[in-house]
mmCIF file of C-alpha atoms in Angstrom:
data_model
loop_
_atom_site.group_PDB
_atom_site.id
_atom_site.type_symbol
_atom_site.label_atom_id
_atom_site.label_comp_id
_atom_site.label_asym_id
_atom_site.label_seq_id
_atom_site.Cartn_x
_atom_site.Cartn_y
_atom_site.Cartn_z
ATOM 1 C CA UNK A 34 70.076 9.013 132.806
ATOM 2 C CA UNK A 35 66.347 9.413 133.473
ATOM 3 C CA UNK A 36 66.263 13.087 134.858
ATOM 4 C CA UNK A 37 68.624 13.886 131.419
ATOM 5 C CA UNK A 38 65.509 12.634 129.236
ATOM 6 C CA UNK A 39 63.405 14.118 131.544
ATOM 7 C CA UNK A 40 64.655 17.765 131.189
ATOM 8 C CA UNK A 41 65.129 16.819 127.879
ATOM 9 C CA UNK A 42 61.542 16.922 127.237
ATOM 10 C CA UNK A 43 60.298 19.130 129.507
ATOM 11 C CA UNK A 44 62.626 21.391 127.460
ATOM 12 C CA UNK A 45 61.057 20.158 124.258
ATOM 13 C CA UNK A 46 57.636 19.894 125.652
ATOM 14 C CA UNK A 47 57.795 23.715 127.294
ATOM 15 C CA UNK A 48 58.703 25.098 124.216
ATOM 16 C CA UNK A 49 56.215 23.999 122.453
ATOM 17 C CA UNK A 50 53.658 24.883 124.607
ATOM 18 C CA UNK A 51 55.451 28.499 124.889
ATOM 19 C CA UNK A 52 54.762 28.135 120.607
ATOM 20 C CA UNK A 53 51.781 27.187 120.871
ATOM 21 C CA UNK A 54 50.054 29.900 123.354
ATOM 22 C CA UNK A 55 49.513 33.197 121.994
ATOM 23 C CA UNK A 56 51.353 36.270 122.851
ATOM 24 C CA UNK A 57 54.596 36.313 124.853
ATOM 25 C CA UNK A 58 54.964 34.277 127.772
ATOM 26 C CA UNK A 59 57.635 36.049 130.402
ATOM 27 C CA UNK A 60 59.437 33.256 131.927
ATOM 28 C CA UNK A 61 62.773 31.862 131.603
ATOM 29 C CA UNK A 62 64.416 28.807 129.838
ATOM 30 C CA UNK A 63 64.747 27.139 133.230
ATOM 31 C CA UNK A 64 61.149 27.184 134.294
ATOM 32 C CA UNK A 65 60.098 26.249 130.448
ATOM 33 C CA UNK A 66 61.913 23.285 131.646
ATOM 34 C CA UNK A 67 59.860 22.760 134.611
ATOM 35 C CA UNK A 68 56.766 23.475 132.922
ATOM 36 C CA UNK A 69 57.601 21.307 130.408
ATOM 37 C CA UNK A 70 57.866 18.351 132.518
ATOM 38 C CA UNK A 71 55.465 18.906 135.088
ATOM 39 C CA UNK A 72 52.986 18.914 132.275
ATOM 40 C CA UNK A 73 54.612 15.646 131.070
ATOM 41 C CA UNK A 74 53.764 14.199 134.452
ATOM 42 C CA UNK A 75 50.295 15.410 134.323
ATOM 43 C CA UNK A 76 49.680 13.828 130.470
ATOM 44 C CA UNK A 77 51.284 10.763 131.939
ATOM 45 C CA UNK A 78 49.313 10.696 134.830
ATOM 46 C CA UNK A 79 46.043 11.464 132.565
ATOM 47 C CA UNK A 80 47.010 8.769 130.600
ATOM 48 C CA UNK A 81 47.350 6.362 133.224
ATOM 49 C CA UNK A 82 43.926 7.394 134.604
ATOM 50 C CA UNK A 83 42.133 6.505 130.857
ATOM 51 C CA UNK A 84 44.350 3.449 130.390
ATOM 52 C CA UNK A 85 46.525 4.542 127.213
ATOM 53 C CA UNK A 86 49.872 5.318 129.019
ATOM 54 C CA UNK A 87 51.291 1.682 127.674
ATOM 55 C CA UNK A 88 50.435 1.060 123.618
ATOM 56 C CA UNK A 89 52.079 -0.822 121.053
ATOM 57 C CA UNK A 90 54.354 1.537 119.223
ATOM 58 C CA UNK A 91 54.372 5.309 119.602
ATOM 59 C CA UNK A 92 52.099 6.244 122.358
ATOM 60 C CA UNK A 93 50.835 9.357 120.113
ATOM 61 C CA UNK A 94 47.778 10.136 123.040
ATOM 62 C CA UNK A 95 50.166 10.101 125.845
ATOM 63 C CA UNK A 96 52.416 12.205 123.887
ATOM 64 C CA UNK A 97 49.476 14.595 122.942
ATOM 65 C CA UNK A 98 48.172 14.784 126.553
ATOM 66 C CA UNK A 99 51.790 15.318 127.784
ATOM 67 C CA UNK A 100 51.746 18.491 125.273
ATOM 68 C CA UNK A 101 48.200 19.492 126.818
ATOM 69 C CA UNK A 102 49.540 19.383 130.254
ATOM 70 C CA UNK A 103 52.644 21.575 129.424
ATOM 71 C CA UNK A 104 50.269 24.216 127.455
ATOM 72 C CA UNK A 105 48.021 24.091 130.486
ATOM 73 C CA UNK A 106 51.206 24.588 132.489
ATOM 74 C CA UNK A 107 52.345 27.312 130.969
ATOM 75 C CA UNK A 108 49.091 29.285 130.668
ATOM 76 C CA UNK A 109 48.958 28.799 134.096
ATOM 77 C CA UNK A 110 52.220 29.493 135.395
ATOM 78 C CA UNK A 111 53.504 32.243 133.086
ATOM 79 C CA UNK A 112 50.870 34.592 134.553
ATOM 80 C CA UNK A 113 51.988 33.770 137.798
ATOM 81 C CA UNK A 114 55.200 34.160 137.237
ATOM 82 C CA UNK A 115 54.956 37.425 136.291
ATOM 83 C CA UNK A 116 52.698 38.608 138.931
ATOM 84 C CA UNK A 117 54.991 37.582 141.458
ATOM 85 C CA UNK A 118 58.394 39.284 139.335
ATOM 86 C CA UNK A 119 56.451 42.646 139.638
ATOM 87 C CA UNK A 120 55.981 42.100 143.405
ATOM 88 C CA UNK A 121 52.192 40.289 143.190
ATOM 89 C CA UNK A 122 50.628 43.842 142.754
ATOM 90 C CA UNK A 123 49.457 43.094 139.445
ATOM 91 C CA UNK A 124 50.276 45.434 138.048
ATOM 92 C CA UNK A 125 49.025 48.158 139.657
ATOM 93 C CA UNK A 126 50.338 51.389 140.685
ATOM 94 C CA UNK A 127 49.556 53.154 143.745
#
C-alpha cells in the first residue's frame, strides 16, 4: 500500500510542480510521477535534516519542502529529458 500513496503523490506533487514552472515542460505523465516523488524524498529528507519531518498535525513545512523538491526536480530534469529525446545535441544542427 505504501508505493500506491507514494505514486500517488509523486503524481500530485509532479503536477504541481509542472503548474507551477513556467513554460511547457516536455516530459511524460510517468516521469511527472518520478519527479514527483523523488522530490518528495528530497523535502522529506530536508526535513529530517532541520528537524520538522514529525509535527503535531499537518506537517505544512514538510509538505512545502516536498513541493520545492519536486519543482527543483522538474526544472532539473525536464531539460534533461529533452536533451537526451533529441539525441543530447541540444539542439543543434550540423
Amino acid at each position: 500500500m505504501s508505493w500506491l500513496w507514494a505514486i500517488i503523490v509523486g503524481l500530485i506533487l509532479g503536477v504541481l510542480a509542472r503548474a507551477i514552472l513556467p513554460g511547457k515542460q516536455g516530459i511524460p505523465l510517468w516521469l511527472t510521477v518520478i519527479f514527483g516523488m523523488i522530490g518528495s524524498l528530497l523535502g522529506n529528507l530536508v526535513a529530517g535534516w532541520i528537524g520538522v519531518d514529525n509535527t503535531k498535525g499537518i506537517d505544512w513545512i514538510r509538505h512545502a519542502l516536498q513541493l520545492g523538491g519536486a519543482v527543483l526536480v522538474v526544472a532539473l530534469g525536464a531539460p534533461l529529458y529533452a536533451s537526451m529525446k533529441r539525441g543530447g545535441d541540444g539542439g543543434r544542427r550540423t
